[in-house]
Tab-separated table of C-alpha atoms in Angstrom:
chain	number	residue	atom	x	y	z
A	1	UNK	CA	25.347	-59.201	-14.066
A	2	UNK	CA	25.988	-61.321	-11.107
A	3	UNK	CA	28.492	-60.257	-8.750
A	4	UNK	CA	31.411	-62.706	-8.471
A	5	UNK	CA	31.547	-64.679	-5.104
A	6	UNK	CA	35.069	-63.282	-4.121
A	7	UNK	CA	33.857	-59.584	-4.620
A	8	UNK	CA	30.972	-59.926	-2.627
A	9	UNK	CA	32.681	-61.609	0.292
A	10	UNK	CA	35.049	-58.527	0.292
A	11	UNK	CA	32.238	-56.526	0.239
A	12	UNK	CA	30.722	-57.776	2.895
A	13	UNK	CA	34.015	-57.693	4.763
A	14	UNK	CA	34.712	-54.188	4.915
A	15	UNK	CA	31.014	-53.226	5.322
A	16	UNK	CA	31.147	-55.547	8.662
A	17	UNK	CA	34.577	-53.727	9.730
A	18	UNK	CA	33.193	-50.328	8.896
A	19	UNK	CA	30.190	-50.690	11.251
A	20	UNK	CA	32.210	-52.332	13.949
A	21	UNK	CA	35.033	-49.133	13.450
A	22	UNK	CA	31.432	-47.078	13.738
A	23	UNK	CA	30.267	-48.501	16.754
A	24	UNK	CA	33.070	-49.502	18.769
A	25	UNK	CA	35.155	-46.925	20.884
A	26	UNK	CA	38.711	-46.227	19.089
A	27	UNK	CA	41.592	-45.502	21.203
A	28	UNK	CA	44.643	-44.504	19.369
A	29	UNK	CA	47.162	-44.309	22.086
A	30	UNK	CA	49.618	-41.750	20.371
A	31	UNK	CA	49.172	-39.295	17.212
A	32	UNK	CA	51.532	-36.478	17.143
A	33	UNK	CA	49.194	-33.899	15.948
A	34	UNK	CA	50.124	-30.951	18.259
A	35	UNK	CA	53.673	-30.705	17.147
A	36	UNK	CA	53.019	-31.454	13.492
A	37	UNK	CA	51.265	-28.252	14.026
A	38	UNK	CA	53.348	-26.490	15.944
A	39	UNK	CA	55.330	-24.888	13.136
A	40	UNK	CA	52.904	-25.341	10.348
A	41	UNK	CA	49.511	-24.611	11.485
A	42	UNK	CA	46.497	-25.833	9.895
A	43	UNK	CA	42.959	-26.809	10.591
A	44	UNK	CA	42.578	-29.814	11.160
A	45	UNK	CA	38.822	-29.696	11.622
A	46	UNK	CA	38.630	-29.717	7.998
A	47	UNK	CA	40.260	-31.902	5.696
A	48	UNK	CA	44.219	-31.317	5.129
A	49	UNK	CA	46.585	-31.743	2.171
A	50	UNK	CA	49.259	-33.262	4.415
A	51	UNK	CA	49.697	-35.022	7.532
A	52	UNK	CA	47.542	-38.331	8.394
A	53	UNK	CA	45.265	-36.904	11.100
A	54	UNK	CA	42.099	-34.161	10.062
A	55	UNK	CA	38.555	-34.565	11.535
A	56	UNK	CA	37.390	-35.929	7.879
A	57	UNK	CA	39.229	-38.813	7.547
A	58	UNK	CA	39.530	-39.358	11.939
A	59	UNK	CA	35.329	-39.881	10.957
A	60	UNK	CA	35.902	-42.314	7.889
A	61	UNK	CA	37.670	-44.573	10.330
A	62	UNK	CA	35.366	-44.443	13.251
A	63	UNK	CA	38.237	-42.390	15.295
A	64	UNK	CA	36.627	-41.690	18.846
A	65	UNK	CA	39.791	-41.064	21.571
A	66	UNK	CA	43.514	-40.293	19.777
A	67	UNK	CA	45.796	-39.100	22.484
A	68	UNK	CA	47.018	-36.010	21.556
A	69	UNK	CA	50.971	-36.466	21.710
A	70	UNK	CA	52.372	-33.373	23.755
A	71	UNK	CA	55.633	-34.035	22.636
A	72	UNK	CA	58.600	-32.471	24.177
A	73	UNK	CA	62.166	-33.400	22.266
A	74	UNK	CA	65.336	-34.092	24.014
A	75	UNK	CA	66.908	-30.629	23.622
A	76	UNK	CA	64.627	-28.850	25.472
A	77	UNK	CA	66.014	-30.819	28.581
A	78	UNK	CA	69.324	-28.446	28.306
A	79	UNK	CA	67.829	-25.399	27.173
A	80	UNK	CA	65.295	-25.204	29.327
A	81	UNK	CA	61.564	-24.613	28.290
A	82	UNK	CA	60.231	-27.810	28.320
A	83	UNK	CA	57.112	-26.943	30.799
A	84	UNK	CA	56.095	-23.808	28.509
A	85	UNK	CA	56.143	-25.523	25.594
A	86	UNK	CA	54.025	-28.332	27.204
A	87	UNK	CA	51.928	-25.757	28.410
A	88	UNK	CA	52.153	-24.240	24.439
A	89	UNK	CA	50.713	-27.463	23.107
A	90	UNK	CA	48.140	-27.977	25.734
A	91	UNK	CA	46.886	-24.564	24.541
A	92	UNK	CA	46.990	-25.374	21.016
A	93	UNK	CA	44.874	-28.537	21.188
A	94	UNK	CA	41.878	-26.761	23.667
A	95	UNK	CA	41.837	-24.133	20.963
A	96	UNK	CA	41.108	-27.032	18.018
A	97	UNK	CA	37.949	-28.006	20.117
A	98	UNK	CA	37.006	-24.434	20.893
A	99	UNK	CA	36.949	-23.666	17.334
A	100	UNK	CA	34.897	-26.944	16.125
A	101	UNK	CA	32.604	-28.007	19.745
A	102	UNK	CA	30.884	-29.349	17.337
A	103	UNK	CA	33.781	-32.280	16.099
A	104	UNK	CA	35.835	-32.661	19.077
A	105	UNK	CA	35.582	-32.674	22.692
A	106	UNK	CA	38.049	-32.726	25.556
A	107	UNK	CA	38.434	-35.726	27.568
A	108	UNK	CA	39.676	-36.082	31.084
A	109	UNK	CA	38.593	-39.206	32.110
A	110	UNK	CA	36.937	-42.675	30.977
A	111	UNK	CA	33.541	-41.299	31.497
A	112	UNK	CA	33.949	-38.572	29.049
A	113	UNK	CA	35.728	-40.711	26.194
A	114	UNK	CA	32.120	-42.615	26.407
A	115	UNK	CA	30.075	-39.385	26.548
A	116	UNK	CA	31.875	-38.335	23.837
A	117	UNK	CA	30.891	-41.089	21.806
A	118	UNK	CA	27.662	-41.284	22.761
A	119	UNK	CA	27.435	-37.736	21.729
A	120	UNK	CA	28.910	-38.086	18.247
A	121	UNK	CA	32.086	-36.065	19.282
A	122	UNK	CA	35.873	-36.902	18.948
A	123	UNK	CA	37.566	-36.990	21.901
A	124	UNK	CA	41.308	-35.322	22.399
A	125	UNK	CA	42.570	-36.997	25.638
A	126	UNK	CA	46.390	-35.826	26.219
A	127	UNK	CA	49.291	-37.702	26.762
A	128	UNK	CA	52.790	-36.081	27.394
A	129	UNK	CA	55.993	-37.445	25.115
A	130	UNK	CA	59.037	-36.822	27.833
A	131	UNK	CA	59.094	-36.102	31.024
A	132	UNK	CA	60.487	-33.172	31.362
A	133	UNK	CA	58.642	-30.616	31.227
A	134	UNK	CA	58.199	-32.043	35.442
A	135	UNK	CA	61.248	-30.161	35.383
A	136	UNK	CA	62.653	-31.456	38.808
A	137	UNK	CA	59.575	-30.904	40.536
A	138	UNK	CA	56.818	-32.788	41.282
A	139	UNK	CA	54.481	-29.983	42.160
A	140	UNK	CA	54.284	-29.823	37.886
A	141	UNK	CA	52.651	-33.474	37.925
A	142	UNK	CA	49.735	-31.749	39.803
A	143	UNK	CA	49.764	-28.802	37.017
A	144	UNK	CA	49.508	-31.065	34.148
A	145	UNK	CA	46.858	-33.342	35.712
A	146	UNK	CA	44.738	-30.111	36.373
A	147	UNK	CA	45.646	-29.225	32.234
A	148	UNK	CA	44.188	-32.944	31.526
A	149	UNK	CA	47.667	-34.627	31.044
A	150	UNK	CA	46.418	-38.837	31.243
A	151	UNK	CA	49.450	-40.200	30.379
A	152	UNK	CA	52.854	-39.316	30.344
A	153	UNK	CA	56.012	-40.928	28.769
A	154	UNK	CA	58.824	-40.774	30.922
A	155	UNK	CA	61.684	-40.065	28.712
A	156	UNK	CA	62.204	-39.779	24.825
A	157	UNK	CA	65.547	-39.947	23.261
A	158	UNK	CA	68.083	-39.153	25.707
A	159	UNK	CA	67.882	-39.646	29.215
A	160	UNK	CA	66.308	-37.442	31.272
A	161	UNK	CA	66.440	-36.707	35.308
A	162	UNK	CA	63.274	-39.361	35.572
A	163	UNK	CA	64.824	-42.225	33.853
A	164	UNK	CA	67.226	-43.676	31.210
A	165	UNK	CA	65.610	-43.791	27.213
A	166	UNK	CA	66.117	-46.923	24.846
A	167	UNK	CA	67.646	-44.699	22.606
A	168	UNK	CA	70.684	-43.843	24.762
A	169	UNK	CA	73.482	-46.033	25.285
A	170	UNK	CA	74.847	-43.912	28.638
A	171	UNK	CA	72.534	-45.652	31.142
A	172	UNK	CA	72.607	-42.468	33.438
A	173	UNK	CA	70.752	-44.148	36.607
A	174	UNK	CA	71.138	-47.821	35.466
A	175	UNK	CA	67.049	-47.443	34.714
A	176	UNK	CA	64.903	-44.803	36.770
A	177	UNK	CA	66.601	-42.096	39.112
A	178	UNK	CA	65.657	-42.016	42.484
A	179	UNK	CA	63.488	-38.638	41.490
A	180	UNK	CA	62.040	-41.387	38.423
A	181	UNK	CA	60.536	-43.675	41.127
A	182	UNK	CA	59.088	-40.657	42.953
A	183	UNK	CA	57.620	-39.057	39.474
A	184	UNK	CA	56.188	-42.788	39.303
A	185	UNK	CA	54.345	-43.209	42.796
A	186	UNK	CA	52.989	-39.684	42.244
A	187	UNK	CA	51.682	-39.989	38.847
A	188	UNK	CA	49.943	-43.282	40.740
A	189	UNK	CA	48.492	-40.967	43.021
A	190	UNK	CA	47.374	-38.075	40.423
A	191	UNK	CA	45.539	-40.817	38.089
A	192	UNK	CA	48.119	-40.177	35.313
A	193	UNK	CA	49.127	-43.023	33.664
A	194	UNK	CA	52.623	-44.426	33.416
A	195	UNK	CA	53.483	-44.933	29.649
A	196	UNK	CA	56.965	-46.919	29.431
A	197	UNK	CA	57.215	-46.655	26.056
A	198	UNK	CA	61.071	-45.125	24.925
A	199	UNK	CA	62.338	-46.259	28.592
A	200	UNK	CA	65.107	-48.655	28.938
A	201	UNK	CA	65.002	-52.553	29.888
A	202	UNK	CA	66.178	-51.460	33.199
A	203	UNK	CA	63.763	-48.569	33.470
A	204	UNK	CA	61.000	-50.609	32.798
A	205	UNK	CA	62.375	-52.853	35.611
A	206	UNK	CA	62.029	-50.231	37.599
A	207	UNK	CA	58.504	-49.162	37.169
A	208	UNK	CA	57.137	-52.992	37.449
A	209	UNK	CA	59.018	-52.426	41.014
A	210	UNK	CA	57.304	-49.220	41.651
A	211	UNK	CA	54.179	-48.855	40.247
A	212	UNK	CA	50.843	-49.426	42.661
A	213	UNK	CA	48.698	-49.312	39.109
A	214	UNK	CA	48.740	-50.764	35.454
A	215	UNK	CA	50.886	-49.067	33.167
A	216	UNK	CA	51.068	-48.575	29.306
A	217	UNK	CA	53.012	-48.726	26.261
A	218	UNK	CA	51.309	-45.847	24.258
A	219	UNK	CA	53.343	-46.478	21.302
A	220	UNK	CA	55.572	-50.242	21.050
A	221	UNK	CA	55.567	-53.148	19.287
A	222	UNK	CA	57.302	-56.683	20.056
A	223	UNK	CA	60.754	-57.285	19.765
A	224	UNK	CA	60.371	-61.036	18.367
A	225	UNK	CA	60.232	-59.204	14.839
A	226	UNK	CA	63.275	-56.216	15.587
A	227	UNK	CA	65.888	-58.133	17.710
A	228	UNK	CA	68.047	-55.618	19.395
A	229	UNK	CA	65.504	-52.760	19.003
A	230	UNK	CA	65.204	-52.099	22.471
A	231	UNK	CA	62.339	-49.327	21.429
A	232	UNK	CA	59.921	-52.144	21.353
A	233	UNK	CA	59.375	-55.050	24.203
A	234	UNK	CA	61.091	-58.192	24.124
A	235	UNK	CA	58.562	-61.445	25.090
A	236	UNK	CA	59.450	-61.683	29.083
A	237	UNK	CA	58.532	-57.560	29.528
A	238	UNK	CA	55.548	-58.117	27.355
A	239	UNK	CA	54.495	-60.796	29.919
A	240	UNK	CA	55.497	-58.603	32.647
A	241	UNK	CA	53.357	-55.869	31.059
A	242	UNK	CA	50.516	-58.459	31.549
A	243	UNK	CA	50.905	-59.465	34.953
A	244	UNK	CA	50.850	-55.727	35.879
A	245	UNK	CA	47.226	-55.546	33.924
A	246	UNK	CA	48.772	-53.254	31.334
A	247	UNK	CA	48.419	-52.844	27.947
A	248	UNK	CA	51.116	-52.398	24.641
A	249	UNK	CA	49.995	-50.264	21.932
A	250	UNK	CA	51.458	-51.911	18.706
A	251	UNK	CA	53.168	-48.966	16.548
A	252	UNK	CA	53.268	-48.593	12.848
A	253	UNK	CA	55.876	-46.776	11.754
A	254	UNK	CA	57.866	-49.614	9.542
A	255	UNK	CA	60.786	-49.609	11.626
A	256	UNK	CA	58.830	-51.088	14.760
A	257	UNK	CA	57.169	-53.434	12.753
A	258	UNK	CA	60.012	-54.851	10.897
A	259	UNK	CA	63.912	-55.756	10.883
A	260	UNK	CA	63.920	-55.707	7.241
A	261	UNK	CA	63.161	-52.546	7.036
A	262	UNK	CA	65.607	-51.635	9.789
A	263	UNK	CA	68.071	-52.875	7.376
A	264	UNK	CA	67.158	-51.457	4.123
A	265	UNK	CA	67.101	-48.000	5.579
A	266	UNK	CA	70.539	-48.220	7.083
A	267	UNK	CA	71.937	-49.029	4.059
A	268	UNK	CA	70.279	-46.625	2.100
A	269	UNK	CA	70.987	-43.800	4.195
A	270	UNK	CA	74.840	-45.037	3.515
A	271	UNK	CA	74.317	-45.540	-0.240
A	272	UNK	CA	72.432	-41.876	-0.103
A	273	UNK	CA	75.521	-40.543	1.967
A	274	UNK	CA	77.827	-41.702	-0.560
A	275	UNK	CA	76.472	-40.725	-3.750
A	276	UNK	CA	76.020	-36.799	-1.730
A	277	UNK	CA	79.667	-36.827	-1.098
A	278	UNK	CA	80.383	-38.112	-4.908
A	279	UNK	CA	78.171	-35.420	-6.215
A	280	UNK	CA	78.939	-32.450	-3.609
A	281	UNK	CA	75.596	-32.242	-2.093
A	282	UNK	CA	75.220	-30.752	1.262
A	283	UNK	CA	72.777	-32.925	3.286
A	284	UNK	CA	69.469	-31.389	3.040
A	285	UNK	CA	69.768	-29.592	0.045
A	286	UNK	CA	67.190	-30.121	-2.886
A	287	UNK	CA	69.252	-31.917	-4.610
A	288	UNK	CA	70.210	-34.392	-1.709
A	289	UNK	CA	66.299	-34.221	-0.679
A	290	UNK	CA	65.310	-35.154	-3.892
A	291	UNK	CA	67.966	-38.120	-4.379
A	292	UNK	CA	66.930	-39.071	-1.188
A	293	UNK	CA	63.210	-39.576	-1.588
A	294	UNK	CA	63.404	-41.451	-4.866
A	295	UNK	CA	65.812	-43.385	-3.615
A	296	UNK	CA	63.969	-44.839	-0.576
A	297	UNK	CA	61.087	-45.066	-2.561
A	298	UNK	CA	63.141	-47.786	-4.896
A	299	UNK	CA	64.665	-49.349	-2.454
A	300	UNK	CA	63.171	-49.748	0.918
A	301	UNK	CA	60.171	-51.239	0.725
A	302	UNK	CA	57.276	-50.363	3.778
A	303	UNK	CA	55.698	-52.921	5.928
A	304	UNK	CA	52.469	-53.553	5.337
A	305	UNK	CA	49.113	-54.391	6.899
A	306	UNK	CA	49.560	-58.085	7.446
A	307	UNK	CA	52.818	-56.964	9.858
A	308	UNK	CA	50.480	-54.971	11.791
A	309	UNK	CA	48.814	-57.757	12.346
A	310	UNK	CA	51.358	-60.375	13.242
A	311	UNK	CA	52.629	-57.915	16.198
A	312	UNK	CA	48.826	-58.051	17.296
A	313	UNK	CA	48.840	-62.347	16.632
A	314	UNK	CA	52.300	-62.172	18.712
A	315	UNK	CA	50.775	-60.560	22.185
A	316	UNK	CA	47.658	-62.465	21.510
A	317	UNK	CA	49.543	-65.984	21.707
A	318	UNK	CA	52.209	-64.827	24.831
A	319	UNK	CA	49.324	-62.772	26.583
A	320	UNK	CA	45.887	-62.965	25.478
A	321	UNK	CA	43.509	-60.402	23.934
A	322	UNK	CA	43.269	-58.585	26.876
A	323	UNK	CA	46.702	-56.825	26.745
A	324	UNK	CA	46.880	-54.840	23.614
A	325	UNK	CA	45.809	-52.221	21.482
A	326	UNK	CA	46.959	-49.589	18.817
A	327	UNK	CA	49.682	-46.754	19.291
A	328	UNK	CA	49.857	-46.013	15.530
A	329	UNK	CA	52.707	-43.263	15.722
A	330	UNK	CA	50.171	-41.494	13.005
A	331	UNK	CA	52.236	-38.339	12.440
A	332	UNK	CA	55.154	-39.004	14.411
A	333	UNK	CA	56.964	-41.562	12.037
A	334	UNK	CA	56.849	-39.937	9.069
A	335	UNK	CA	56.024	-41.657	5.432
A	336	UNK	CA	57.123	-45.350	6.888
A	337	UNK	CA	53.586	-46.295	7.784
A	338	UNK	CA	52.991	-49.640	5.823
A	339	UNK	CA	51.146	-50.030	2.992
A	340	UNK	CA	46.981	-50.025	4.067
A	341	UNK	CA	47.571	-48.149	7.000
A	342	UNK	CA	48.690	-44.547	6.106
A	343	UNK	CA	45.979	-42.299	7.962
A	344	UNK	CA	43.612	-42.751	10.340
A	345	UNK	CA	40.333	-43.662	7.700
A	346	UNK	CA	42.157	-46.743	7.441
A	347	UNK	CA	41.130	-48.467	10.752
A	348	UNK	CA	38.510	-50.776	9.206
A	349	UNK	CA	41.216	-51.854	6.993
A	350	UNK	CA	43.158	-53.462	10.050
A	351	UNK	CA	39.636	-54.667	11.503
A	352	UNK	CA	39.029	-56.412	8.196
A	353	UNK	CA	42.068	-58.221	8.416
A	354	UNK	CA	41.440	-59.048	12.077
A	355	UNK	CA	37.715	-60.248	11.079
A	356	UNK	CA	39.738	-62.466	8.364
A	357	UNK	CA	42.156	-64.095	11.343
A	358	UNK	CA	39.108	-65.363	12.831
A	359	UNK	CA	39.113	-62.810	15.805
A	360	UNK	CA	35.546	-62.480	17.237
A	361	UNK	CA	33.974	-58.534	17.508
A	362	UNK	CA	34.243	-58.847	21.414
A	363	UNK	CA	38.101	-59.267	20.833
A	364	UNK	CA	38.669	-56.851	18.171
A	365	UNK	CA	36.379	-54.167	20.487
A	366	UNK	CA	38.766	-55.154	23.427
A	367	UNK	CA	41.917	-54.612	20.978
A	368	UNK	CA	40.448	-51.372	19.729
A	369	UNK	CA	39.394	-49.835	22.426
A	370	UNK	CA	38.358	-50.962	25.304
A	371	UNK	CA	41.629	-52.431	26.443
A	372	UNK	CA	42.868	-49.209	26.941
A	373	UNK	CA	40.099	-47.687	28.682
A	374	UNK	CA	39.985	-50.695	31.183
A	375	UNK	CA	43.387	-49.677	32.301
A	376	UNK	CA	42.459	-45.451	32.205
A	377	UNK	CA	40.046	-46.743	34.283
A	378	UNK	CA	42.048	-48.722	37.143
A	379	UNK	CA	44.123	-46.177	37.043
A	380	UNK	CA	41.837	-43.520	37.746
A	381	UNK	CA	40.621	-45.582	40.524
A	382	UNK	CA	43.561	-45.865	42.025
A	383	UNK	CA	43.934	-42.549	42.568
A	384	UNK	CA	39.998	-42.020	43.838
A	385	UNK	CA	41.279	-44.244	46.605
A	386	UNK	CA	44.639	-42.223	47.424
């Protein structure tokens, strides 16, 4: 029996993207692995019932470099902690590649990322979510560069003492503090990258002011398709971004991705609110988790793939190629990923839809990969040069 034309072009497809996801170097610039396990330890070396990051599937999708989020929330900025539990985390992921040497690999630098690869291994480069484990000092920069911190984000949800977050409407230092632009020209010297992802409009201002090298989003998307979502980068800061030879990491969590969804989940969290109050469930009971679920599963439909790729289209047309790559969020945004994107075997599925936009493998390799390391890279000799 012949196989039918369609079929076989789809074949062909994915068996094009899953030897480019082979080959090519993967840079993922933000999976929140360390505090997923933080509470709830498993090994991820083998292959894990929950969660979308394990060494199994990270080889289905021709994984090579996922920055390790050392995420730090808000609250440890009042009570204290923040550089121990950075420290904590730090800890946790050596101890993942001293227990399988023969999966994963540190990675301090550009050079190593490629070793890695060259050597079969997955590489764990760190980046810090929040600033504040610096904790008012800027001796701690040097501490966390020596612990192989390459990236850190300068604030989360709240502001902090380095600069004001997207998420907070106070606008503590009308963008970076005076100790922000210090933290800044410092991480410039260390070779630590300067990811402006969470900052404010006026914080990221701030840093185009300040900053002698290229900086990052680890984890953004554009704007155009959120309006008012100043978590992601409106079309002038995208540009910016650009001029500065940076590069923005498109995120999938649904909410980044899409306004629609914005929507639908606002109103379902007030429809879910409701019907708690009607019934007399307390919020996060089994009842009210169990309403909950079923009800966002009915009603608030996920992105998909094809969004994913529109972001990408989006900085392609203001930008060019050369100035993006993927910040997937993978388990940092919970169960919003979109539909053909849920874990990290599913990178060929985004290549295959890039292959089917007409972009050539050069591109997709830049988009993929080596986008990101070209900046790791400047920066790193930046700082040789300090």
């Amino acid at each position: 029996m012949s196989v039918p034309a369609r079929d076989a072009a789809s074949t062909a497809l994915m068996a094009r993207a899953n030897q480019i996801a082979r080959d090519a170097i993967i840079v993922d610039g933000h999976i929140d692995v360390p505090y997923r396990l933080k509470n709830n330890y498993v090994d991820v070396g083998a292959a894990t019932d929950g969660g979308d990051f394990d060494y199994p599937r990270a080889l289905q999708g021709g994984l090579d470099a996922p920055f390790m989020s050392i995420y730090i929330p808000a609250s440890y900025q009042e009570s204290g902690g923040a550089a121990a539990l950075a420290d904590s985390l730090i800890d946790m992921v050596e101890g993942i590649v001293e227990q399988h040497p023969d999966k994963f690999a540190l990675a301090s630098g550009v050079a190593d990322v490629r070793a890695n690869h060259a050597a079969g291994l997955i590489s764990l480069p760190l980046g810090m979510e929040n600033g504040a484990p610096v904790e008012g000092d800027l001796a701690n920069l040097a501490h966390f560069h020596a612990r192989g911190i390459r990236y850190i984000t300068l604030t989360h949800s709240r502001d902090n003492e380095i600069s004001d977050s997207s998420y907070d409407e106070t606008g503590t230092h009308g963008g970076l503090s005076d100790f922000g632009r210090d933290v800044v020209r410092e991480m410039n010297r260390l070779g630590i990258m300067v990811d402006i992802s969470h900052v404010s409009d006026n914080a990221f201002d701030d840093v185009m002011e300040v900053t002698s090298a290229p900086v990052i989003a680890s984890h953004s998307s554009a704007r155009r398709f959120t309006p008012g979502f100043e978590r992601n980068l409106d079309d002038g800061r995208i540009e910016r971004l650009a001029e500065n030879g940076g590069v923005i990491m498109i995120n999938y969590g649904s909410s980044f991705l899409l306004k629609r969804y914005q929507d639908d989940r606002d109103a379902a969290r007030a429809r879910i609110l409701e019907e708690a109050e009607r019934r007399g469930w307390e919020p996060g009971s089994d009842d009210f988790n169990a309403y909950s679920d079923q009800y966002f599963r009915d009603n608030v439909p996920y992105a998909d793939l094809q969004d994913v790729v529109d972001h990408i289209d989006h900085v392609v047309g203001l930008v060019g190629i050369d100035h993006v790559g993927i910040g997937s969020d993978y388990d940092g945004v919970g169960d919003s990923l979109p539909t053909g994107l849920k874990d990290v075997a599913s990178y060929p599925n985004l290549i295959a839809a890039l292959l089917q936009k007409g972009y050539s493998e050069t591109d997709i390799r830049k988009l993929l990969g080596e986008n990101a390391l070209r900046v790791w890279a400047e920066v790193e000799r930046i700082a040789a040069r300090s």
